[in-house]
Amino acid sequence: MKPIALVACAAALSGCVSANPQIPVPVSAQLARICQHEPLAHALFLAAVTAGYIRSSLVQRELVAHQTVTGICANPPTDAASALAAASAAYADVLAAQSLAQKEL
């Protein structure tokens, strides 16, 4: 194979590398999206909390979910399926808490 073809193949495949080489690219991309969007959802929840009275149980539930996502994003486990499942479930809890908080205002 010619050297230029090898360089072209290497360049094409370099885009397929995930941040954590032990996690497959599609899963890594999903985790990256959750890690990117969850802080905004958490901030919006906190804004709702400061705007009015929100049940302490809801605040606590959202905080646990936020900490779960933050921990997974900071140090993704090598088990891709469980990492994505845990992060997705926690992110869903953050979004649900945000929705409930807005209804309680």
PDB file of C-alpha atoms in Angstrom:
ATOM      1  CA  MET A   1       0.000   0.000   0.000  1.00  0.00           C
ATOM      2  CA  LYS A   2       1.300   3.434  -0.862  1.00  0.00           C
ATOM      3  CA  PRO A   3       2.259   5.739   2.024  1.00  0.00           C
ATOM      4  CA  ILE A   4      -0.282   8.332   0.974  1.00  0.00           C
ATOM      5  CA  ALA A   5      -3.084   5.756   1.146  1.00  0.00           C
ATOM      6  CA  LEU A   6      -1.986   4.783   4.657  1.00  0.00           C
ATOM      7  CA  VAL A   7      -2.042   8.416   5.754  1.00  0.00           C
ATOM      8  CA  ALA A   8      -5.505   8.877   4.229  1.00  0.00           C
ATOM      9  CA  CYS A   9      -6.806   5.757   6.010  1.00  0.00           C
ATOM     10  CA  ALA A  10      -5.301   6.869   9.301  1.00  0.00           C
ATOM     11  CA  ALA A  11      -6.844  10.322   8.940  1.00  0.00           C
ATOM     12  CA  ALA A  12     -10.252   8.844   8.145  1.00  0.00           C
ATOM     13  CA  LEU A  13     -10.138   6.473  11.102  1.00  0.00           C
ATOM     14  CA  SER A  14      -8.899   9.114  13.537  1.00  0.00           C
ATOM     15  CA  GLY A  15     -12.409  10.531  13.688  1.00  0.00           C
ATOM     16  CA  CYS A  16     -13.662   7.188  15.000  1.00  0.00           C
ATOM     17  CA  VAL A  17     -11.672   7.301  18.220  1.00  0.00           C
ATOM     18  CA  SER A  18     -13.723   7.929  21.345  1.00  0.00           C
ATOM     19  CA  ALA A  19     -12.497   9.857  24.373  1.00  0.00           C
ATOM     20  CA  ASN A  20     -12.331   6.597  26.320  1.00  0.00           C
ATOM     21  CA  PRO A  21     -10.972   3.873  24.002  1.00  0.00           C
ATOM     22  CA  GLN A  22     -12.707   1.181  26.074  1.00  0.00           C
ATOM     23  CA  ILE A  23     -16.161   2.623  25.288  1.00  0.00           C
ATOM     24  CA  PRO A  24     -17.494   2.155  21.719  1.00  0.00           C
ATOM     25  CA  VAL A  25     -17.884   5.331  19.643  1.00  0.00           C
ATOM     26  CA  PRO A  26     -21.742   5.440  19.506  1.00  0.00           C
ATOM     27  CA  VAL A  27     -21.990   4.976  23.275  1.00  0.00           C
ATOM     28  CA  SER A  28     -19.269   7.538  23.835  1.00  0.00           C
ATOM     29  CA  ALA A  29     -21.180  10.008  21.659  1.00  0.00           C
ATOM     30  CA  GLN A  30     -24.378   9.455  23.646  1.00  0.00           C
ATOM     31  CA  LEU A  31     -22.512   9.939  26.923  1.00  0.00           C
ATOM     32  CA  ALA A  32     -20.906  13.087  25.547  1.00  0.00           C
ATOM     33  CA  ARG A  33     -24.354  14.505  24.721  1.00  0.00           C
ATOM     34  CA  ILE A  34     -25.650  13.736  28.194  1.00  0.00           C
ATOM     35  CA  CYS A  35     -22.517  15.221  29.767  1.00  0.00           C
ATOM     36  CA  GLN A  36     -22.925  18.329  27.628  1.00  0.00           C
ATOM     37  CA  HIS A  37     -26.634  18.931  28.275  1.00  0.00           C
ATOM     38  CA  GLU A  38     -27.095  17.819  31.883  1.00  0.00           C
ATOM     39  CA  PRO A  39     -25.357  20.839  33.489  1.00  0.00           C
ATOM     40  CA  LEU A  40     -27.826  23.163  31.739  1.00  0.00           C
ATOM     41  CA  ALA A  41     -30.791  21.076  32.884  1.00  0.00           C
ATOM     42  CA  HIS A  42     -29.398  21.156  36.429  1.00  0.00           C
ATOM     43  CA  ALA A  43     -28.934  24.932  36.265  1.00  0.00           C
ATOM     44  CA  LEU A  44     -32.512  25.387  35.049  1.00  0.00           C
ATOM     45  CA  PHE A  45     -33.736  23.246  37.931  1.00  0.00           C
ATOM     46  CA  LEU A  46     -31.764  25.371  40.397  1.00  0.00           C
ATOM     47  CA  ALA A  47     -33.300  28.493  38.866  1.00  0.00           C
ATOM     48  CA  ALA A  48     -36.761  27.020  39.445  1.00  0.00           C
ATOM     49  CA  VAL A  49     -35.808  26.205  43.034  1.00  0.00           C
ATOM     50  CA  THR A  50     -34.729  29.780  43.725  1.00  0.00           C
ATOM     51  CA  ALA A  51     -37.882  31.157  42.059  1.00  0.00           C
ATOM     52  CA  GLY A  52     -40.244  29.467  44.468  1.00  0.00           C
ATOM     53  CA  TYR A  53     -40.929  26.729  46.964  1.00  0.00           C
ATOM     54  CA  ILE A  54     -39.982  23.283  45.689  1.00  0.00           C
ATOM     55  CA  ARG A  55     -40.381  20.173  47.838  1.00  0.00           C
ATOM     56  CA  SER A  56     -37.137  19.189  49.538  1.00  0.00           C
ATOM     57  CA  SER A  57     -37.609  15.566  48.419  1.00  0.00           C
ATOM     58  CA  LEU A  58     -37.626  16.719  44.793  1.00  0.00           C
ATOM     59  CA  VAL A  59     -34.529  18.864  45.337  1.00  0.00           C
ATOM     60  CA  GLN A  60     -32.758  15.892  46.933  1.00  0.00           C
ATOM     61  CA  ARG A  61     -33.771  13.520  44.127  1.00  0.00           C
ATOM     62  CA  GLU A  62     -32.490  15.919  41.488  1.00  0.00           C
ATOM     63  CA  LEU A  63     -29.234  16.445  43.381  1.00  0.00           C
ATOM     64  CA  VAL A  64     -28.582  12.683  43.541  1.00  0.00           C
ATOM     65  CA  ALA A  65     -29.275  12.370  39.804  1.00  0.00           C
ATOM     66  CA  HIS A  66     -27.006  15.344  39.045  1.00  0.00           C
ATOM     67  CA  GLN A  67     -24.195  13.849  41.124  1.00  0.00           C
ATOM     68  CA  THR A  68     -24.625  10.505  39.346  1.00  0.00           C
ATOM     69  CA  VAL A  69     -24.294  12.081  35.911  1.00  0.00           C
ATOM     70  CA  THR A  70     -21.380  14.254  37.047  1.00  0.00           C
ATOM     71  CA  GLY A  71     -19.549  11.205  38.401  1.00  0.00           C
ATOM     72  CA  ILE A  72     -20.089   9.168  35.239  1.00  0.00           C
ATOM     73  CA  CYS A  73     -18.989  12.055  33.035  1.00  0.00           C
ATOM     74  CA  ALA A  74     -15.875  12.697  35.114  1.00  0.00           C
ATOM     75  CA  ASN A  75     -14.836   9.042  35.169  1.00  0.00           C
ATOM     76  CA  PRO A  76     -16.772   6.843  32.705  1.00  0.00           C
ATOM     77  CA  PRO A  77     -16.792   3.162  33.691  1.00  0.00           C
ATOM     78  CA  THR A  78     -15.421   0.611  31.233  1.00  0.00           C
ATOM     79  CA  ASP A  79     -18.787  -1.162  30.990  1.00  0.00           C
ATOM     80  CA  ALA A  80     -20.309   0.922  28.213  1.00  0.00           C
ATOM     81  CA  ALA A  81     -23.835  -0.427  28.503  1.00  0.00           C
ATOM     82  CA  SER A  82     -24.151   0.208  32.219  1.00  0.00           C
ATOM     83  CA  ALA A  83     -22.500   3.640  31.911  1.00  0.00           C
ATOM     84  CA  LEU A  84     -24.969   4.764  29.281  1.00  0.00           C
ATOM     85  CA  ALA A  85     -27.927   3.242  31.124  1.00  0.00           C
ATOM     86  CA  ALA A  86     -26.982   4.879  34.428  1.00  0.00           C
ATOM     87  CA  ALA A  87     -26.256   8.272  32.856  1.00  0.00           C
ATOM     88  CA  SER A  88     -29.466   8.175  30.802  1.00  0.00           C
ATOM     89  CA  ALA A  89     -31.598   7.247  33.808  1.00  0.00           C
ATOM     90  CA  ALA A  90     -30.028   9.942  35.982  1.00  0.00           C
ATOM     91  CA  TYR A  91     -30.404  12.553  33.226  1.00  0.00           C
ATOM     92  CA  ALA A  92     -34.064  11.569  32.853  1.00  0.00           C
ATOM     93  CA  ASP A  93     -34.467  12.093  36.606  1.00  0.00           C
ATOM     94  CA  VAL A  94     -32.939  15.575  36.310  1.00  0.00           C
ATOM     95  CA  LEU A  95     -35.333  16.449  33.478  1.00  0.00           C
ATOM     96  CA  ALA A  96     -38.313  15.019  35.371  1.00  0.00           C
ATOM     97  CA  ALA A  97     -37.385  17.010  38.473  1.00  0.00           C
ATOM     98  CA  GLN A  98     -37.070  20.143  36.377  1.00  0.00           C
ATOM     99  CA  SER A  99     -40.522  19.553  34.904  1.00  0.00           C
ATOM    100  CA  LEU A 100     -42.096  18.898  38.319  1.00  0.00           C
ATOM    101  CA  ALA A 101     -40.421  21.980  39.763  1.00  0.00           C
ATOM    102  CA  GLN A 102     -41.899  24.174  37.055  1.00  0.00           C
ATOM    103  CA  LYS A 103     -45.353  22.737  37.785  1.00  0.00           C
ATOM    104  CA  GLU A 104     -44.939  23.467  41.506  1.00  0.00           C
ATOM    105  CA  LEU A 105     -44.153  27.130  40.912  1.00  0.00           C
TER     106      LEU A 105
END
